[in-house]
């Protein structure tokens, strides 16, 4: 989905700042809220297993390690099919491919009601990872077709605010479904939760096919002058990426891409360590009742929503990327340490909220780094490679926490490990040259 500068012959591109800002605002409100809705549904279907655990593990006899392995095995399927999926999206367009992804994962997520053993749990999580592979990096790639780098941090952070928003609304919703529908028509509450929360993915997936346009030149809701502004800015940015890997093969040999993968791995470990285990951590603090646990679990995600949006706006305003990543990562690490160290429920939830604000802000802000130097087919493969390698932490993190919890009887050791990964991630960001990413 390459961007072509296509100003009409003899016509001048409008350079009025207010017109340019209005154009980008128009694009933002047309695309970003809808993409955000898609990701709310995606993330809820990915991590609602954390809530299902409260009933499912007891009913099916899963150990903490077995749950952690099942939660994380999603990312093995995700890893294997991420790059091929994004390359296909680059060729056929986001409209068709994102619709396919959403419909497929909706069907598989709903089929989780048939899980009856560790083996079926592992198999379904693996299939869900295959189905969803390509969605997130596909959206990141799609955003680069509409917004230049200096406007991208705000867009990506608002899009990724879907993660904490899915926690704010999804956790109480999941708890309510599990309590209200338990044993209705012979199904447990966790089975009803998987079924009901899968339906929106299929419906919205169908809507994607009719709503999204692949690139500005196809958008009937933009006039010629608005299209020219977008195409001029995007073409100008492409010319600054002369040293970018432009083919799939060169991406795999590019040291920058692999270093970005390492950074993302360290941040994602903290992200999924948080999202998969928040209900368990909250329950361990003394909170009882699935709906009440859901409400309390929403607090850290509410804090993270505000933090993400504010930091994204700040990063674009100052055109500074590194310290906008380093500081939240260190604050998130401190939050994990305090949450694991205290025996006071209120302090633990407050510290967990600080951790959520820090760690969940890292992922969207991170994507300002690689998208500042990747372009063309190299961007499709590079973004997918970074995301797939980074998301292996989604396998390692939950599994490690589960194993440590079985070994120690506490989540504290796991929280300390997550804090260390965030500190290491911050140190790696510090190594990245500012001239490479501050655009």
Short mmCIF file of C-alpha atoms in Angstrom, two decimals:
data_model
loop_
_atom_site.label_atom_id
_atom_site.label_comp_id
_atom_site.label_asym_id
_atom_site.label_seq_id
_atom_site.Cartn_x
_atom_site.Cartn_y
_atom_site.Cartn_z
CA UNK A 1 0.00 0.00 0.00
CA UNK A 2 2.54 2.55 -1.09
CA UNK A 3 1.74 6.23 -1.04
CA UNK A 4 1.89 8.06 -4.32
CA UNK A 5 2.15 11.84 -4.54
CA UNK A 6 -0.75 12.65 -6.85
CA UNK A 7 -1.37 16.37 -6.97
CA UNK A 8 -3.22 17.33 -10.12
CA UNK A 9 -1.00 18.87 -12.83
CA UNK A 10 -0.81 22.62 -12.51
CA UNK A 11 -2.53 22.69 -9.12
CA UNK A 12 -0.89 23.99 -5.97
CA UNK A 13 -1.15 22.09 -2.70
CA UNK A 14 -2.87 24.12 0.01
CA UNK A 15 -0.27 25.20 2.58
CA UNK A 16 -2.61 26.99 4.98
CA UNK A 17 -1.94 25.56 8.45
CA UNK A 18 -5.57 25.71 9.57
CA UNK A 19 -6.66 23.84 6.44
CA UNK A 20 -3.98 21.18 6.98
CA UNK A 21 -4.97 20.76 10.64
CA UNK A 22 -8.65 20.47 9.68
CA UNK A 23 -7.79 17.84 7.08
CA UNK A 24 -5.90 15.69 9.56
CA UNK A 25 -8.66 16.17 12.14
CA UNK A 26 -11.17 14.96 9.57
CA UNK A 27 -9.09 11.86 8.86
CA UNK A 28 -8.55 11.27 12.59
CA UNK A 29 -12.25 11.31 13.44
CA UNK A 30 -13.16 9.21 10.43
CA UNK A 31 -10.65 6.40 11.08
CA UNK A 32 -9.24 6.34 14.60
CA UNK A 33 -12.41 5.87 16.72
CA UNK A 34 -13.50 3.02 14.44
CA UNK A 35 -10.07 1.35 14.56
CA UNK A 36 -10.11 1.84 18.32
CA UNK A 37 -13.46 0.05 18.55
CA UNK A 38 -11.98 -2.84 16.55
CA UNK A 39 -9.06 -3.09 18.96
CA UNK A 40 -11.28 -2.94 22.06
CA UNK A 41 -13.05 -6.03 20.73
CA UNK A 42 -9.75 -7.66 19.71
CA UNK A 43 -8.08 -7.11 23.05
CA UNK A 44 -11.11 -8.20 25.03
CA UNK A 45 -11.25 -11.50 23.12
CA UNK A 46 -7.51 -11.92 23.63
CA UNK A 47 -7.32 -11.34 27.39
CA UNK A 48 -10.78 -12.23 28.72
CA UNK A 49 -9.18 -15.58 29.49
CA UNK A 50 -7.78 -13.78 32.55
CA UNK A 51 -11.31 -13.45 33.88
CA UNK A 52 -12.42 -16.88 32.70
CA UNK A 53 -9.61 -18.27 34.87
CA UNK A 54 -11.53 -17.34 38.02
CA UNK A 55 -14.07 -20.09 37.22
CA UNK A 56 -12.53 -22.17 34.46
CA UNK A 57 -9.33 -23.19 36.27
CA UNK A 58 -11.27 -24.60 39.21
CA UNK A 59 -13.88 -26.37 37.08
CA UNK A 60 -11.33 -27.93 34.71
CA UNK A 61 -8.57 -28.48 37.29
CA UNK A 62 -5.93 -26.21 35.74
CA UNK A 63 -2.80 -25.38 37.74
CA UNK A 64 -1.42 -21.83 37.71
CA UNK A 65 1.35 -22.99 35.37
CA UNK A 66 -1.14 -24.63 32.99
CA UNK A 67 -3.19 -21.43 32.85
CA UNK A 68 -0.09 -19.33 32.25
CA UNK A 69 1.01 -21.65 29.44
CA UNK A 70 -2.43 -21.55 27.83
CA UNK A 71 -2.67 -17.77 28.13
CA UNK A 72 0.76 -17.38 26.56
CA UNK A 73 0.54 -20.02 23.83
CA UNK A 74 -1.68 -17.61 21.90
CA UNK A 75 1.50 -15.75 21.02
CA UNK A 76 3.20 -18.76 19.43
CA UNK A 77 0.52 -18.90 16.73
CA UNK A 78 0.64 -15.13 16.56
CA UNK A 79 4.43 -15.20 16.08
CA UNK A 80 4.41 -17.80 13.30
CA UNK A 81 1.80 -16.06 11.13
CA UNK A 82 2.43 -12.38 11.88
CA UNK A 83 4.85 -11.53 9.05
CA UNK A 84 2.96 -13.49 6.33
CA UNK A 85 -0.30 -11.88 7.43
CA UNK A 86 1.08 -8.34 7.26
CA UNK A 87 2.70 -8.96 3.87
CA UNK A 88 -0.69 -10.16 2.56
CA UNK A 89 -2.34 -7.04 4.03
CA UNK A 90 0.24 -4.88 2.25
CA UNK A 91 -0.74 -6.52 -1.04
CA UNK A 92 -4.52 -6.88 -0.79
CA UNK A 93 -5.31 -3.86 1.40
CA UNK A 94 -6.44 -3.33 4.98
CA UNK A 95 -10.15 -3.28 4.20
CA UNK A 96 -10.33 -6.91 3.07
CA UNK A 97 -7.66 -8.38 5.34
CA UNK A 98 -8.65 -6.75 8.64
CA UNK A 99 -12.26 -7.80 7.99
CA UNK A 100 -11.08 -11.39 7.45
CA UNK A 101 -9.00 -11.33 10.62
CA UNK A 102 -11.83 -10.06 12.82
CA UNK A 103 -14.46 -12.49 11.54
CA UNK A 104 -12.11 -15.46 11.92
CA UNK A 105 -11.03 -14.65 15.46
CA UNK A 106 -14.65 -13.97 16.48
CA UNK A 107 -15.69 -17.44 15.42
CA UNK A 108 -12.74 -19.08 17.20
CA UNK A 109 -13.18 -17.02 20.37
CA UNK A 110 -16.83 -18.07 20.59
CA UNK A 111 -15.78 -21.71 20.19
CA UNK A 112 -13.88 -21.47 23.50
CA UNK A 113 -17.09 -22.56 25.21
CA UNK A 114 -16.16 -26.11 24.10
CA UNK A 115 -12.84 -26.13 26.02
CA UNK A 116 -12.88 -29.11 28.41
CA UNK A 117 -9.23 -29.97 29.06
CA UNK A 118 -5.73 -28.51 29.10
CA UNK A 119 -5.13 -29.88 25.58
CA UNK A 120 -8.21 -28.19 24.08
CA UNK A 121 -7.38 -25.00 25.97
CA UNK A 122 -3.89 -24.92 24.48
CA UNK A 123 -5.16 -25.76 20.99
CA UNK A 124 -7.84 -23.06 21.00
CA UNK A 125 -5.45 -20.39 22.30
CA UNK A 126 -2.97 -21.33 19.56
CA UNK A 127 -5.68 -21.11 16.87
CA UNK A 128 -6.84 -17.76 18.24
CA UNK A 129 -3.27 -16.47 17.89
CA UNK A 130 -3.16 -17.61 14.25
CA UNK A 131 -6.52 -15.97 13.52
CA UNK A 132 -5.58 -12.63 15.07
CA UNK A 133 -2.03 -12.51 13.63
CA UNK A 134 -1.58 -9.38 11.58
CA UNK A 135 -4.35 -7.26 13.08
CA UNK A 136 -2.29 -5.00 15.30
CA UNK A 137 0.76 -4.54 13.02
CA UNK A 138 -1.67 -4.22 10.12
CA UNK A 139 -3.34 -1.25 11.79
CA UNK A 140 0.07 0.29 12.59
CA UNK A 141 1.02 -0.09 8.91
CA UNK A 142 -2.37 1.29 7.87
CA UNK A 143 -1.86 4.39 10.02
CA UNK A 144 1.42 5.13 8.19
CA UNK A 145 -0.63 5.45 4.99
CA UNK A 146 -2.60 8.36 6.44
CA UNK A 147 -0.45 10.21 9.00
CA UNK A 148 3.21 11.38 8.83
CA UNK A 149 5.49 10.51 11.74
CA UNK A 150 5.13 13.84 13.57
CA UNK A 151 1.36 13.24 13.88
CA UNK A 152 1.53 9.51 14.50
CA UNK A 153 2.24 9.17 18.24
CA UNK A 154 -1.10 10.74 19.20
CA UNK A 155 -2.95 8.58 16.68
CA UNK A 156 -1.35 5.35 17.86
CA UNK A 157 -1.77 6.14 21.55
CA UNK A 158 -5.47 6.95 21.08
CA UNK A 159 -5.86 3.74 19.07
CA UNK A 160 -4.04 1.75 21.75
CA UNK A 161 -6.08 3.35 24.50
CA UNK A 162 -8.39 0.53 23.45
CA UNK A 163 -6.26 -1.74 25.67
CA UNK A 164 -7.08 -0.03 28.97
CA UNK A 165 -10.60 0.82 27.77
CA UNK A 166 -11.21 -2.87 27.15
CA UNK A 167 -10.15 -3.37 30.76
CA UNK A 168 -12.33 -0.54 32.08
CA UNK A 169 -15.48 -1.88 30.43
CA UNK A 170 -14.52 -5.47 29.73
CA UNK A 171 -13.56 -6.53 33.25
CA UNK A 172 -16.87 -5.52 34.90
CA UNK A 173 -18.75 -6.88 31.85
CA UNK A 174 -16.93 -10.21 32.05
CA UNK A 175 -17.57 -10.46 35.78
CA UNK A 176 -21.26 -9.62 35.32
CA UNK A 177 -21.71 -12.20 32.54
CA UNK A 178 -19.98 -14.90 34.59
CA UNK A 179 -22.13 -14.19 37.66
CA UNK A 180 -25.44 -13.63 35.84
CA UNK A 181 -25.36 -16.42 33.26
CA UNK A 182 -23.67 -19.16 35.30
CA UNK A 183 -25.43 -22.52 34.78
CA UNK A 184 -27.93 -21.00 32.34
CA UNK A 185 -28.89 -23.72 29.81
CA UNK A 186 -26.23 -25.96 31.31
CA UNK A 187 -23.29 -23.66 30.54
CA UNK A 188 -20.89 -22.13 33.06
CA UNK A 189 -20.46 -18.38 33.35
CA UNK A 190 -17.04 -18.48 31.67
CA UNK A 191 -18.53 -20.30 28.66
CA UNK A 192 -21.22 -17.65 28.27
CA UNK A 193 -18.56 -14.95 28.55
CA UNK A 194 -16.54 -16.35 25.66
CA UNK A 195 -19.65 -16.77 23.49
CA UNK A 196 -21.24 -13.36 24.09
CA UNK A 197 -17.99 -11.38 23.88
CA UNK A 198 -17.13 -13.02 20.52
CA UNK A 199 -20.25 -11.79 18.71
CA UNK A 200 -19.12 -8.13 18.31
CA UNK A 201 -15.92 -9.23 16.52
CA UNK A 202 -17.91 -10.88 13.73
CA UNK A 203 -20.34 -7.97 13.38
CA UNK A 204 -17.62 -5.29 13.35
CA UNK A 205 -15.49 -7.42 11.01
CA UNK A 206 -18.26 -7.26 8.43
CA UNK A 207 -18.53 -3.48 8.98
CA UNK A 208 -14.77 -3.06 8.32
CA UNK A 209 -15.22 -4.28 4.74
CA UNK A 210 -17.67 -1.49 3.98
CA UNK A 211 -16.20 1.32 6.11
CA UNK A 212 -12.41 1.41 5.65
CA UNK A 213 -10.56 2.85 2.65
CA UNK A 214 -7.07 1.51 1.97
CA UNK A 215 -5.45 4.88 1.23
CA UNK A 216 -6.31 8.58 0.78
CA UNK A 217 -6.71 8.29 -3.00
CA UNK A 218 -9.64 5.88 -2.47
CA UNK A 219 -11.46 8.00 0.15
CA UNK A 220 -14.64 9.48 -1.32
CA UNK A 221 -15.11 11.46 1.90
CA UNK A 222 -12.00 13.57 1.12
CA UNK A 223 -11.99 16.26 -1.56
CA UNK A 224 -9.11 16.73 -4.02
CA UNK A 225 -7.36 19.43 -1.96
CA UNK A 226 -7.46 17.30 1.21
CA UNK A 227 -6.03 14.30 -0.64
CA UNK A 228 -3.20 16.44 -2.02
CA UNK A 229 -2.21 17.59 1.49
CA UNK A 230 -2.01 14.02 2.77
CA UNK A 231 -0.16 12.69 -0.26
CA UNK A 232 2.35 15.57 -0.22
CA UNK A 233 3.19 15.07 3.47
CA UNK A 234 3.46 11.30 3.17
CA UNK A 235 5.56 11.47 0.01
CA UNK A 236 7.90 13.98 1.70
CA UNK A 237 8.35 11.63 4.65
CA UNK A 238 9.13 8.69 2.35
CA UNK A 239 12.01 10.68 0.85
CA UNK A 240 13.63 10.95 4.31
CA UNK A 241 13.82 7.15 4.62
CA UNK A 242 16.54 6.55 2.04
CA UNK A 243 18.44 4.24 4.40
CA UNK A 244 15.37 2.18 5.30
CA UNK A 245 15.25 -1.54 4.45
CA UNK A 246 12.93 -1.60 1.42
CA UNK A 247 12.49 -5.35 0.95
CA UNK A 248 11.39 -8.25 3.11
CA UNK A 249 14.80 -9.93 2.85
CA UNK A 250 16.74 -6.86 4.00
CA UNK A 251 14.43 -6.42 6.98
CA UNK A 252 15.60 -9.75 8.43
CA UNK A 253 19.24 -8.64 8.09
CA UNK A 254 18.72 -5.19 9.58
CA UNK A 255 20.24 -4.70 13.03
CA UNK A 256 17.96 -1.78 13.88
CA UNK A 257 14.87 -3.92 13.33
CA UNK A 258 16.16 -6.66 15.66
CA UNK A 259 17.11 -4.12 18.32
CA UNK A 260 13.61 -2.65 18.12
CA UNK A 261 12.26 -6.19 18.52
CA UNK A 262 14.25 -6.57 21.74
CA UNK A 263 12.92 -3.27 23.14
CA UNK A 264 9.35 -4.21 22.29
CA UNK A 265 9.79 -7.67 23.82
CA UNK A 266 10.80 -6.12 27.14
CA UNK A 267 7.84 -3.72 27.18
CA UNK A 268 5.30 -6.33 26.08
CA UNK A 269 6.39 -8.65 28.91
CA UNK A 270 5.20 -6.01 31.36
CA UNK A 271 2.02 -5.30 29.41
CA UNK A 272 0.73 -8.87 29.28
CA UNK A 273 2.05 -9.75 32.71
CA UNK A 274 -0.33 -7.02 33.88
CA UNK A 275 -3.39 -7.69 31.69
CA UNK A 276 -3.50 -11.48 32.05
CA UNK A 277 -3.04 -11.45 35.84
CA UNK A 278 -4.85 -8.32 37.09
CA UNK A 279 -8.03 -10.19 38.13
CA UNK A 280 -5.94 -12.76 40.03
CA UNK A 281 -3.84 -10.04 41.68
CA UNK A 282 -6.95 -8.10 42.70
CA UNK A 283 -8.59 -11.25 44.09
CA UNK A 284 -5.42 -12.07 46.04
CA UNK A 285 -5.60 -8.62 47.67
CA UNK A 286 -8.84 -9.66 49.39
CA UNK A 287 -11.54 -8.49 46.96
CA UNK A 288 -14.43 -10.97 46.57
CA UNK A 289 -17.12 -11.51 43.90
CA UNK A 290 -16.48 -11.59 40.15
CA UNK A 291 -18.34 -8.34 39.41
CA UNK A 292 -16.60 -6.50 42.27
CA UNK A 293 -13.23 -7.84 41.12
CA UNK A 294 -14.09 -6.57 37.65
CA UNK A 295 -14.87 -3.09 38.94
CA UNK A 296 -11.67 -2.87 40.98
CA UNK A 297 -9.64 -4.33 38.09
CA UNK A 298 -10.93 -1.50 35.90
CA UNK A 299 -9.21 1.17 38.02
CA UNK A 300 -5.64 0.59 36.74
CA UNK A 301 -6.89 0.59 33.16
CA UNK A 302 -8.79 3.83 33.67
CA UNK A 303 -5.59 5.47 34.91
CA UNK A 304 -3.70 4.02 31.94
CA UNK A 305 -6.22 5.42 29.42
CA UNK A 306 -5.64 8.99 30.57
CA UNK A 307 -1.87 8.52 30.82
CA UNK A 308 -1.54 7.08 27.30
CA UNK A 309 -3.47 9.87 25.59
CA UNK A 310 -1.64 12.64 27.46
CA UNK A 311 1.81 11.18 26.74
CA UNK A 312 0.98 10.65 23.06
CA UNK A 313 -0.03 14.30 22.64
CA UNK A 314 3.10 15.41 24.48
CA UNK A 315 5.40 13.24 22.33
CA UNK A 316 3.97 14.74 19.12
CA UNK A 317 4.01 18.28 20.49
CA UNK A 318 7.67 18.16 21.47
CA UNK A 319 8.65 15.74 18.67
CA UNK A 320 10.58 13.78 21.30
CA UNK A 321 10.32 9.99 21.51
CA UNK A 322 12.96 8.47 23.75
CA UNK A 323 12.31 10.10 27.14
CA UNK A 324 8.57 9.75 26.56
CA UNK A 325 9.29 6.01 26.65
CA UNK A 326 12.00 5.83 29.28
CA UNK A 327 10.19 7.71 32.05
CA UNK A 328 6.86 5.76 31.85
CA UNK A 329 8.81 2.47 31.79
CA UNK A 330 10.66 3.36 34.99
CA UNK A 331 7.48 4.58 36.68
CA UNK A 332 5.74 1.33 35.68
CA UNK A 333 8.61 -0.68 37.16
CA UNK A 334 8.32 1.22 40.43
CA UNK A 335 4.57 0.56 40.50
CA UNK A 336 5.11 -3.20 40.13
CA UNK A 337 7.66 -3.23 42.96
CA UNK A 338 5.43 -1.31 45.39
CA UNK A 339 2.36 -3.39 44.48
CA UNK A 340 4.28 -6.62 45.15
CA UNK A 341 5.84 -5.35 48.38
CA UNK A 342 2.83 -4.00 50.28
CA UNK A 343 0.22 -5.92 52.23
CA UNK A 344 -2.26 -3.04 52.14
CA UNK A 345 -5.07 -3.51 49.57
CA UNK A 346 -5.54 0.20 48.84
CA UNK A 347 -1.81 0.82 48.37
CA UNK A 348 -1.53 -2.32 46.21
CA UNK A 349 -4.32 -1.19 43.85
CA UNK A 350 -2.91 2.36 43.72
CA UNK A 351 0.57 1.04 42.88
CA UNK A 352 -0.89 -1.33 40.29
CA UNK A 353 -2.63 1.67 38.72
CA UNK A 354 0.71 3.49 38.52
CA UNK A 355 2.25 0.39 36.95
CA UNK A 356 -0.58 0.17 34.41
CA UNK A 357 -0.22 3.84 33.48
CA UNK A 358 3.48 3.36 32.86
CA UNK A 359 3.60 -0.02 31.15
CA UNK A 360 0.56 0.42 28.90
CA UNK A 361 1.85 3.79 27.69
CA UNK A 362 5.08 2.18 26.50
CA UNK A 363 3.65 0.13 23.62
CA UNK A 364 1.98 2.91 21.60
CA UNK A 365 4.83 5.34 22.21
CA UNK A 366 7.30 2.67 21.12
CA UNK A 367 5.84 2.51 17.59
CA UNK A 368 6.99 6.06 16.89
CA UNK A 369 10.53 4.63 16.84
CA UNK A 370 10.49 1.97 14.07
CA UNK A 371 7.89 3.74 11.90
CA UNK A 372 10.23 6.74 11.77
CA UNK A 373 12.69 4.82 9.58
CA UNK A 374 10.75 1.92 7.97
CA UNK A 375 8.96 2.32 4.63
CA UNK A 376 7.32 0.41 1.79
CA UNK A 377 7.37 -3.40 1.81
CA UNK A 378 10.11 -3.10 4.43
CA UNK A 379 7.61 -1.38 6.72
CA UNK A 380 5.05 -4.16 6.28
CA UNK A 381 7.59 -6.88 7.08
CA UNK A 382 9.53 -4.85 9.65
CA UNK A 383 6.50 -3.84 11.73
CA UNK A 384 5.21 -7.41 11.64
CA UNK A 385 8.61 -8.86 12.59
CA UNK A 386 9.05 -6.45 15.52
CA UNK A 387 5.52 -7.10 16.73
CA UNK A 388 5.75 -10.88 16.39
CA UNK A 389 9.12 -11.15 18.16
CA UNK A 390 8.03 -8.66 20.81
CA UNK A 391 4.80 -10.51 21.43
CA UNK A 392 6.68 -13.68 22.26
CA UNK A 393 6.92 -11.93 25.61
CA UNK A 394 3.17 -12.44 25.77
CA UNK A 395 4.00 -16.15 25.93
CA UNK A 396 6.99 -15.90 28.24
CA UNK A 397 5.53 -13.35 30.68
CA UNK A 398 2.27 -15.09 31.68
CA UNK A 399 3.95 -18.50 31.76
CA UNK A 400 6.76 -17.22 34.01
CA UNK A 401 4.31 -15.57 36.40
CA UNK A 402 2.23 -18.75 36.55
CA UNK A 403 5.29 -20.90 37.25
CA UNK A 404 6.56 -18.48 39.91
CA UNK A 405 3.13 -18.34 41.51
CA UNK A 406 3.00 -22.15 41.70
CA UNK A 407 6.52 -22.24 43.13
CA UNK A 408 6.13 -19.46 45.71
CA UNK A 409 2.37 -19.23 46.30
CA UNK A 410 2.53 -15.51 45.52
CA UNK A 411 2.54 -13.17 42.51
CA UNK A 412 5.25 -10.97 44.11
CA UNK A 413 8.22 -12.70 42.42
CA UNK A 414 6.51 -12.33 39.03
CA UNK A 415 5.91 -8.62 39.63
CA UNK A 416 9.60 -8.12 40.40
CA UNK A 417 10.55 -9.87 37.16
CA UNK A 418 8.21 -7.58 35.20
CA UNK A 419 9.78 -4.53 36.87
CA UNK A 420 13.24 -5.69 35.76
CA UNK A 421 12.08 -6.09 32.13
CA UNK A 422 10.78 -2.52 32.10
CA UNK A 423 14.05 -1.15 33.46
CA UNK A 424 16.01 -3.08 30.81
CA UNK A 425 13.66 -1.77 28.12
CA UNK A 426 14.25 1.82 29.29
CA UNK A 427 18.03 1.33 29.14
CA UNK A 428 17.77 -0.03 25.58
CA UNK A 429 15.71 2.98 24.46
CA UNK A 430 18.43 5.23 25.86
CA UNK A 431 20.88 3.66 23.38
CA UNK A 432 18.71 4.57 20.34
CA UNK A 433 20.10 7.71 18.60
CA UNK A 434 17.72 10.65 19.01
CA UNK A 435 18.32 11.77 15.40
CA UNK A 436 16.87 8.47 14.14
CA UNK A 437 13.47 8.80 15.81
CA UNK A 438 12.80 12.42 16.80
CA UNK A 439 11.07 13.52 13.60
#
